[in-house]
Coordinates of C-alpha atoms in Angstrom, one line a residue:
X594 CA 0.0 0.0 0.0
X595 CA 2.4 2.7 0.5
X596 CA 4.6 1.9 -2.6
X597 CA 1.3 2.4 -4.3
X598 CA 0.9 5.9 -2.4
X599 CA 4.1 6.4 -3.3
X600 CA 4.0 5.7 -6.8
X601 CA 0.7 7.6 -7.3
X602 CA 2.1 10.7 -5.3
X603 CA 5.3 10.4 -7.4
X604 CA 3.0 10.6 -11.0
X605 CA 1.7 14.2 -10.7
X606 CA 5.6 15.4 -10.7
X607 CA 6.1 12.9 -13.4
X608 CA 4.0 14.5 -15.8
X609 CA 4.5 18.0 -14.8
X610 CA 8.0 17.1 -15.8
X611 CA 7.3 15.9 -19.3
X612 CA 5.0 19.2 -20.0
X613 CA 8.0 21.4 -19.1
X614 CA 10.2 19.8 -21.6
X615 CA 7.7 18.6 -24.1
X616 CA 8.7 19.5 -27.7
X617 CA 5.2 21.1 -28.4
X618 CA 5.8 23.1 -25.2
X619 CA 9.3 24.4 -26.2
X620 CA 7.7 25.6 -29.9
X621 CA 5.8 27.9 -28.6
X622 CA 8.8 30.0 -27.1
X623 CA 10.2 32.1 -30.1
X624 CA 13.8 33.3 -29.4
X625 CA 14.8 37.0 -29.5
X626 CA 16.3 37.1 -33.1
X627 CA 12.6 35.1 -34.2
X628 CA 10.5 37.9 -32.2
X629 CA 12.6 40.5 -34.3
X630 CA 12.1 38.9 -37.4
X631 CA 8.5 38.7 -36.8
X632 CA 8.3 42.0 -36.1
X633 CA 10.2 43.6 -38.5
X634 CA 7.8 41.0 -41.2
X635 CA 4.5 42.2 -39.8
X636 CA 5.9 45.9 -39.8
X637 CA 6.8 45.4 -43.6
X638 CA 3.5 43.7 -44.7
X639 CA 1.3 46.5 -42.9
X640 CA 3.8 49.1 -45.2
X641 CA 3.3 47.3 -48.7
X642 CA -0.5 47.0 -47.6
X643 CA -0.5 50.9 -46.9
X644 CA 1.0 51.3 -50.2
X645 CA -1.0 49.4 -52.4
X646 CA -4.4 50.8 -51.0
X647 CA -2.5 54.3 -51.2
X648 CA -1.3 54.0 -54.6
X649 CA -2.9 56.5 -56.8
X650 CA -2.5 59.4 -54.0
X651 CA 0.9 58.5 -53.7
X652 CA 1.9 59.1 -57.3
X653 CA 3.2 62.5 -57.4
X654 CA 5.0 61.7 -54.5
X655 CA 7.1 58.7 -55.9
X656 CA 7.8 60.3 -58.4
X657 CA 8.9 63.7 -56.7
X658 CA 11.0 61.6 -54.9
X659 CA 13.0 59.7 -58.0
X660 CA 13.4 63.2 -59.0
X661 CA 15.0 64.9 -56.0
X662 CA 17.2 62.0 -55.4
X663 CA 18.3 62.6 -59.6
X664 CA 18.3 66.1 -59.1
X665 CA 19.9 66.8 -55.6
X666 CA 23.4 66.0 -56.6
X667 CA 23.1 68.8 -59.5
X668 CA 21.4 71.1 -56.3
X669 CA 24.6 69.9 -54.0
X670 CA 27.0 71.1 -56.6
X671 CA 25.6 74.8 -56.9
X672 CA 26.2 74.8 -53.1
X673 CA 29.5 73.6 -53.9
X674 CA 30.2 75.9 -56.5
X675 CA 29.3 79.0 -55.0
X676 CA 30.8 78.5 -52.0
X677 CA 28.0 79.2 -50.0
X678 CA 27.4 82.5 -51.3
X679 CA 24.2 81.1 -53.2
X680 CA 20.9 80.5 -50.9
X681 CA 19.9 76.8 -51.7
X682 CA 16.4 77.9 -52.7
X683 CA 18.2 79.6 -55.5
X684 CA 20.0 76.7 -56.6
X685 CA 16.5 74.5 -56.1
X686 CA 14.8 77.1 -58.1
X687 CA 17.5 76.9 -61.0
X688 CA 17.7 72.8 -61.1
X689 CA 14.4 72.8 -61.0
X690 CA 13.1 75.1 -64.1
X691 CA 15.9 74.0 -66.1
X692 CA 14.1 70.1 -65.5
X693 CA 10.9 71.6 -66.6
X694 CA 12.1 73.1 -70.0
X695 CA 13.8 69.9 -70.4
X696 CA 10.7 68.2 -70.1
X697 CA 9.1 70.4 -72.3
X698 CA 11.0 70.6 -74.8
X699 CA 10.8 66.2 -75.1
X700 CA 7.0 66.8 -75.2
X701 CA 7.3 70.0 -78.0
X702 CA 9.1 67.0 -80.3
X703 CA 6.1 65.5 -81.3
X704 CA 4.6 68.9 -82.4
X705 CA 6.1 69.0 -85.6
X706 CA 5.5 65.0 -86.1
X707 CA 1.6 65.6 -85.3
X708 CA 1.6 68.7 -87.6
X709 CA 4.1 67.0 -90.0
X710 CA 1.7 63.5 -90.3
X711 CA -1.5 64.2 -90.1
X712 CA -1.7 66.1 -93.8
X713 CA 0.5 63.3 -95.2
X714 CA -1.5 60.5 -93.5
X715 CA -4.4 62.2 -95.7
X716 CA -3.1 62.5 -99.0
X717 CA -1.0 58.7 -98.6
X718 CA -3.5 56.8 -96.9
X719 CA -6.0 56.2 -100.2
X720 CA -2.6 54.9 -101.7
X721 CA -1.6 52.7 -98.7
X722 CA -4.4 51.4 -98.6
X723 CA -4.9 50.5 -102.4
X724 CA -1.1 49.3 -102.2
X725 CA -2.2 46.9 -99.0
X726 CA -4.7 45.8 -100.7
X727 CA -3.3 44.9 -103.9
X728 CA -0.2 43.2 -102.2
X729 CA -1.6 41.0 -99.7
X730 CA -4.8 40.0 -101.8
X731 CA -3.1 37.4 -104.1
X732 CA -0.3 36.7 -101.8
X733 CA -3.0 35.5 -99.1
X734 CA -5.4 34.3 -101.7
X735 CA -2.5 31.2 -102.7
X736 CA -2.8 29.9 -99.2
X737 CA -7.0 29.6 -99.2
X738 CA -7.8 32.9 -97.5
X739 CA -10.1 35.4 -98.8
X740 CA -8.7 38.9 -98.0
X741 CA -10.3 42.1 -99.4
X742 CA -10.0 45.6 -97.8
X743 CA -12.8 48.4 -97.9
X744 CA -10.5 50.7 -99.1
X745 CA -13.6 53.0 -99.4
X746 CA -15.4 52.8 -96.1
X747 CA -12.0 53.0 -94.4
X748 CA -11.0 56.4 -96.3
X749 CA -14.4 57.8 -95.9
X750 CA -13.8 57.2 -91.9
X751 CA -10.3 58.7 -92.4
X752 CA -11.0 61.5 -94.1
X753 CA -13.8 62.1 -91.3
X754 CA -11.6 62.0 -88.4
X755 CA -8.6 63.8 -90.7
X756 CA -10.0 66.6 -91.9
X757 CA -9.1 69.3 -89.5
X758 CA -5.8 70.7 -88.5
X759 CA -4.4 69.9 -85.6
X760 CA -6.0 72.7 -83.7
X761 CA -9.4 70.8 -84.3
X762 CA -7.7 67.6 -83.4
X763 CA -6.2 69.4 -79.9
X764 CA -9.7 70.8 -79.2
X765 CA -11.4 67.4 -79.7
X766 CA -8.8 65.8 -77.4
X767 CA -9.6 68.4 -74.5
X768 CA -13.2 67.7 -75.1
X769 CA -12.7 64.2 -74.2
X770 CA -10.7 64.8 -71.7
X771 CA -13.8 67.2 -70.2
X772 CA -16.2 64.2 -70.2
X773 CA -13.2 62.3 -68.7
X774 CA -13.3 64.6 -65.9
X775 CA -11.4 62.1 -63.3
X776 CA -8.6 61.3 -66.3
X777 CA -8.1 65.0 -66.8
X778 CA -8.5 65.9 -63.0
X779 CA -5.2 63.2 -62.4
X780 CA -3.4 64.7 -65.2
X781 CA -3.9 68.3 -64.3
X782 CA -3.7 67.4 -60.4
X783 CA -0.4 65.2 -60.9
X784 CA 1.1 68.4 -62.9
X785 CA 1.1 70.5 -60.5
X786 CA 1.8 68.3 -57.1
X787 CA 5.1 67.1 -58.4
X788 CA 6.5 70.0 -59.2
X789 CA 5.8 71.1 -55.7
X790 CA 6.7 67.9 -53.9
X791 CA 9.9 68.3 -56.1
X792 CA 10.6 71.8 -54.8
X793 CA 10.0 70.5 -50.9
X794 CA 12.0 67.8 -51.3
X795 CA 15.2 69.3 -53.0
X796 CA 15.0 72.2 -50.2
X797 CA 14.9 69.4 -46.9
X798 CA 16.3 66.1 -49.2
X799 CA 19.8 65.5 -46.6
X800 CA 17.9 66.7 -43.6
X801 CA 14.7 64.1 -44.8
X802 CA 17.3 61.6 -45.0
X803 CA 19.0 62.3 -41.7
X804 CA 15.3 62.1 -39.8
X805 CA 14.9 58.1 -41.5
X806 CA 18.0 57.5 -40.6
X807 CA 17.1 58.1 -37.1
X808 CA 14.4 55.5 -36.7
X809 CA 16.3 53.0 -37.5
X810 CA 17.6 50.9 -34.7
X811 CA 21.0 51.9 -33.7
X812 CA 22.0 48.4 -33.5
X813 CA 20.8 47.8 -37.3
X814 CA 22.6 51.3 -38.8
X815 CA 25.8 49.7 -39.9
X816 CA 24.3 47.1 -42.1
X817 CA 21.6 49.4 -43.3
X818 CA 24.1 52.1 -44.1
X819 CA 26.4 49.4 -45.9
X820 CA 23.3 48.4 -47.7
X821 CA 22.0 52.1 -48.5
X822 CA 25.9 53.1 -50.0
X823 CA 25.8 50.0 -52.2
X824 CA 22.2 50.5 -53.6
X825 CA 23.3 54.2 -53.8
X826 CA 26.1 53.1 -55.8
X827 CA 24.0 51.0 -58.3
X828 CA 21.7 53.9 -58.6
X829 CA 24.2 56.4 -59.7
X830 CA 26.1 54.1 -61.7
X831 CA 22.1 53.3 -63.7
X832 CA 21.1 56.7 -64.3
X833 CA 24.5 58.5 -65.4
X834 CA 25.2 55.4 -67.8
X835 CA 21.6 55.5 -68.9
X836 CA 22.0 59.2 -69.8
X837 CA 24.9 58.6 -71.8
X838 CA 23.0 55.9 -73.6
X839 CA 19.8 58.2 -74.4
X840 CA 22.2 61.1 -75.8
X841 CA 24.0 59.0 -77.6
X842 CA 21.2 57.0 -79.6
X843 CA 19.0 60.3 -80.1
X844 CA 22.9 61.2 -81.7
X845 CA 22.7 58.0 -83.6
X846 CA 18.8 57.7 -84.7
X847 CA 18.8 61.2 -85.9
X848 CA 21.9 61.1 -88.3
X849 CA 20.8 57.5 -89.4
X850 CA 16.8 58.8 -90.2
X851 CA 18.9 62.0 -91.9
X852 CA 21.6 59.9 -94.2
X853 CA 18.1 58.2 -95.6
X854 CA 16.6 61.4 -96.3
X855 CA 13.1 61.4 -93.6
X856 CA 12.3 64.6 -93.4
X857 CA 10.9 64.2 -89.2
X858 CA 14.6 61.9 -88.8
X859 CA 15.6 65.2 -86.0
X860 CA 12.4 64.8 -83.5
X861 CA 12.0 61.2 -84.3
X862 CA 15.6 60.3 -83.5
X863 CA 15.7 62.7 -80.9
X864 CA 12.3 61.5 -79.2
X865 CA 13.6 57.5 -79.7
X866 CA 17.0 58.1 -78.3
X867 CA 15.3 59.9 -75.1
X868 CA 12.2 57.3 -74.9
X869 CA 14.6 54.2 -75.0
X870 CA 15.0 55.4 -70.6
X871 CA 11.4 53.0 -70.6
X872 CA 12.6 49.9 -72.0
X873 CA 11.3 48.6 -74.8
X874 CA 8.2 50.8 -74.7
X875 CA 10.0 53.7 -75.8
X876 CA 12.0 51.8 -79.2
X877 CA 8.5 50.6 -80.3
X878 CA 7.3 53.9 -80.0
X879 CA 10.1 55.3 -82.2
X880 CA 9.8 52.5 -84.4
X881 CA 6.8 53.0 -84.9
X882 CA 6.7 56.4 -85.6
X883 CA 10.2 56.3 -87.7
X884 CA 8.2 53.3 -89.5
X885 CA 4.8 55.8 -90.3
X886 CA 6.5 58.9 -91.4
X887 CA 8.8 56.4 -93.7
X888 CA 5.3 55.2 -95.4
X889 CA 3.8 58.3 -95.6
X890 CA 7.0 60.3 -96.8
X891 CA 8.0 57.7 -99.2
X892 CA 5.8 55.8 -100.3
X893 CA 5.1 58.0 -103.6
X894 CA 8.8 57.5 -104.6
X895 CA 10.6 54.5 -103.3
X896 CA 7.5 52.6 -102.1
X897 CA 6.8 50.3 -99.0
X898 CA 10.7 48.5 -99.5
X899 CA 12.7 51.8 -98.9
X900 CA 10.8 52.3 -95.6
X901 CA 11.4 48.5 -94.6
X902 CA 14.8 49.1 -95.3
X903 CA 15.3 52.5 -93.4
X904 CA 13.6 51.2 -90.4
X905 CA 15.5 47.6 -90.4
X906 CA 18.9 49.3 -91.1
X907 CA 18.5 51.9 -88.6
X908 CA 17.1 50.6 -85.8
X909 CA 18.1 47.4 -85.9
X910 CA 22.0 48.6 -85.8
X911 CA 20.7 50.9 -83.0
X912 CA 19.4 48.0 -81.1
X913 CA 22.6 45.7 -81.6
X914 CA 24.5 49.0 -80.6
X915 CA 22.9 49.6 -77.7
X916 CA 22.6 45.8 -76.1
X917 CA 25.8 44.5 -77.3
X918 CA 28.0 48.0 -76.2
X919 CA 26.3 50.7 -74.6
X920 CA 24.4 49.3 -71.9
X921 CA 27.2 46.6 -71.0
X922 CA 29.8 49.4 -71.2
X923 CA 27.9 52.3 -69.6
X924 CA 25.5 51.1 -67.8
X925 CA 27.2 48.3 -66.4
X926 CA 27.1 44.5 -65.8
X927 CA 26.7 45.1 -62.1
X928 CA 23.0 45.9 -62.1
X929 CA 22.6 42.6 -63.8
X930 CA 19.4 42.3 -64.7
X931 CA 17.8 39.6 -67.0
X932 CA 15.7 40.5 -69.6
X933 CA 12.9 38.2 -68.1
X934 CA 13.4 40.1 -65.1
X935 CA 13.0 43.3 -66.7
X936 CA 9.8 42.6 -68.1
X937 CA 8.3 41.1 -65.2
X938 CA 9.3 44.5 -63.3
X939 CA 7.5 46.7 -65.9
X940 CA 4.4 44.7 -65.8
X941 CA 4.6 44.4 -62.2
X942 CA 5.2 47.8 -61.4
X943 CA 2.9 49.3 -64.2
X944 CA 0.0 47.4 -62.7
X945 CA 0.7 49.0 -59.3
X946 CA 1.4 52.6 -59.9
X947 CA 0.7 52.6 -63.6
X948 CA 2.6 54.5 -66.1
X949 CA 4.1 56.0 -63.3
X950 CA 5.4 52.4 -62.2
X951 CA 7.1 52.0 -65.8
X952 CA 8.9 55.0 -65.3
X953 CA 10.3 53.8 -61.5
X954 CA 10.7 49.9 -62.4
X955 CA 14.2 49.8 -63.3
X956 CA 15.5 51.9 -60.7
X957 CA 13.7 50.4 -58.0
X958 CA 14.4 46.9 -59.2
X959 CA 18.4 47.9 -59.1
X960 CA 17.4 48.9 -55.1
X961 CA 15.8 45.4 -55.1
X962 CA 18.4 43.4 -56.4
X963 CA 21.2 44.9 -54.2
X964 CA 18.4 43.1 -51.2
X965 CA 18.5 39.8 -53.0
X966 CA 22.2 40.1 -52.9
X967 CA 22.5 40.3 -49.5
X968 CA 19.5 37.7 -48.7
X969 CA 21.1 35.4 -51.0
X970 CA 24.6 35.6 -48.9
X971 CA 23.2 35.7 -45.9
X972 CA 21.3 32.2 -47.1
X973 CA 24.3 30.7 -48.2
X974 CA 26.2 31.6 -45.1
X975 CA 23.2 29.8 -42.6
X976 CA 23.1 27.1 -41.2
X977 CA 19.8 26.0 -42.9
X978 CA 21.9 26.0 -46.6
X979 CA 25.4 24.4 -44.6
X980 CA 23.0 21.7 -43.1

């Protein structure tokens, strides 16, 4: 009887034993460097949450602040230059009206191409047309397909649409933009805030820097400022190469459109060379254009072959040019970006912010890749890869 007591008193202490070092028991107790990494996740889910339901109000501002961190070096050296002597609203003021011609002065190009065009597109496109239709008729007709343009109902709807100057044509685009009133309203609005969110942020950019900087856990300021001097580094290296690259194909576009005689070869090279900054978007928009004025322009005289020519010659040289040499040489191999990669960053990036997001995607994916960098060493350095 009392080795049973004793055994039956003993079993409580037993069991409260096994629950303290139970495996189930010791899972529940997250570490410190688990709580942190909790943390920080659930911190930066709530910010890309915030972001995405903020996305269209924060537009202007991502945009302002691409531009001030362009911009404020070119600020910095004004400081530099005058010694102090010149306020830094001065030298804000200067950077930032000299960005605002330059801007203007990209939109102005296709002026003379709209003004250039649209009289051409009128007198060629009965032609084109007949030529289209004479050419691919038979050539389609030998493989069983039955292919016949209405040449006439599609010139009665061009000539329609055509038939004013462009002063009609700009006044029917505002009108459409009135019964578009939100489209207008984000255009208009977005015109006017990031100029200002520009100016704010060129005045207070180092002193905006300083104040994030600050937040950041004393503990974890080394390895973000390591981090922050290599993506800066990356940065600067993308957008001074890419500038290089834009004024040397708008160089090379322009003298190639000229040495073929196109009238338009000045603002179309000019506007390709400047557009290639959006990848891809910006050469089929050239092309495009370069391929249109060729048709129109030509098409009396050398026909449809000259412009296929022009265009293949051209910009086919300038696309060899620019992936084989430029980019490699200028830009750099250390961004290192697969094509794949920067298509999936457009798309990606254009579906959150938009047009806007086309613009930012290759800058912020050079920021992004510097992270995978480090997550990828980290990885290989853990004990979870070293087993």
């Amino acid at each position: 009887m009392e080795g049973l007591a004793t055994a039956s008193k003993a079993e409580p202490i037993e069991f409260a034993q096994i629950l303290r070092v139970h495996p189930l028991h010791s899972c529940m107790q997250f570490t410190p460097p688990q709580k942190r990494f909790v943390t920080w996740s659930l911190i930066a889910a709530l910010l890309l949450v915030l972001l995405w339901l903020l996305g269209p109000v924060l537009t202007p501002f991502v945009v302002g602040a691409v531009l001030a961190y362009a911009l404020t070096p070119l600020v910095d050296w004004l400081d530099d230059v005058g010694r102090g002597r010149i306020p830094r609203l001065l030298a804000v003021v200067v950077v930032e009206l000299l960005f605002i011609i330059a801007m203007l002065a990209i939109l102005l190009l296709m002026v003379p191409i709209v003004a250039k065009e649209l009289p051409l597109l009128r007198e060629q496109l009965p032609l084109l047309l007949e030529a289209v239709n004479t050419t691919l008729k038979p050539w389609l007709a030998q493989w069983g397909i039955r292919f016949t343009l209405n040449v006439a109902s599609i010139k009665s709807f061009a000539m329609t649409h055509l038939s004013g100057n462009v002063e009609d044509i700009v006044g029917s685009l505002l009108a459409s933009l009135k019964l578009g009133g939100s489209v207008a309203f984000s255009l208009i609005g977005n015109a006017i805030l990031i100029p200002v969110v520009l100016f704010y942020l060129l005045m207070d950019w180092d002193r905006l820097i300083g104040q994030l900087r600050d937040l950041i856990p004393p503990r974890l300021r080394g390895a973000t400022d390591s981090f922050m001097a290599e993506a800066d580094s990356v940065l600067g290296q993308y957008l001074r190469g890419q500038l290089l690259v834009m004024v040397i194909l708008a160089v090379f576009y322009s003298v190639g459109l000229a040495l073929f005689g196109l009238d338009l070869a000045l603002p179309i090279g000019v506007f390709t060379g400047l557009a290639i900054f959006v990848p891809y978007l910006g050469f089929g928009v050239g092309l495009a254009l370069a391929t249109l004025a060729g048709l129109l322009e030509f098409s009396a005289d050398s026909g449809l072959g000259y412009t296929v020519i022009m265009v293949a010659v051209v910009y086919g040289a300038g696309q060899l040019v620019e992936s084989i040499y430029l980019t490699p040489r200028l830009v750099g191999e250390r961004i290192g970006l697969h094509p794949l990669a920067v298509i999936f960053a457009l798309l990606a990036f254009g579906q959150v912010l938009g047009f806007v997001g086309v613009l930012v995607a290759l800058p912020v994916s050079a920021v992004l890749l510097v992270a995978i960098r480090r997550i990828k060493e980290g990885y290989l350095a853990s004990r979870l890869y070293q087993g």
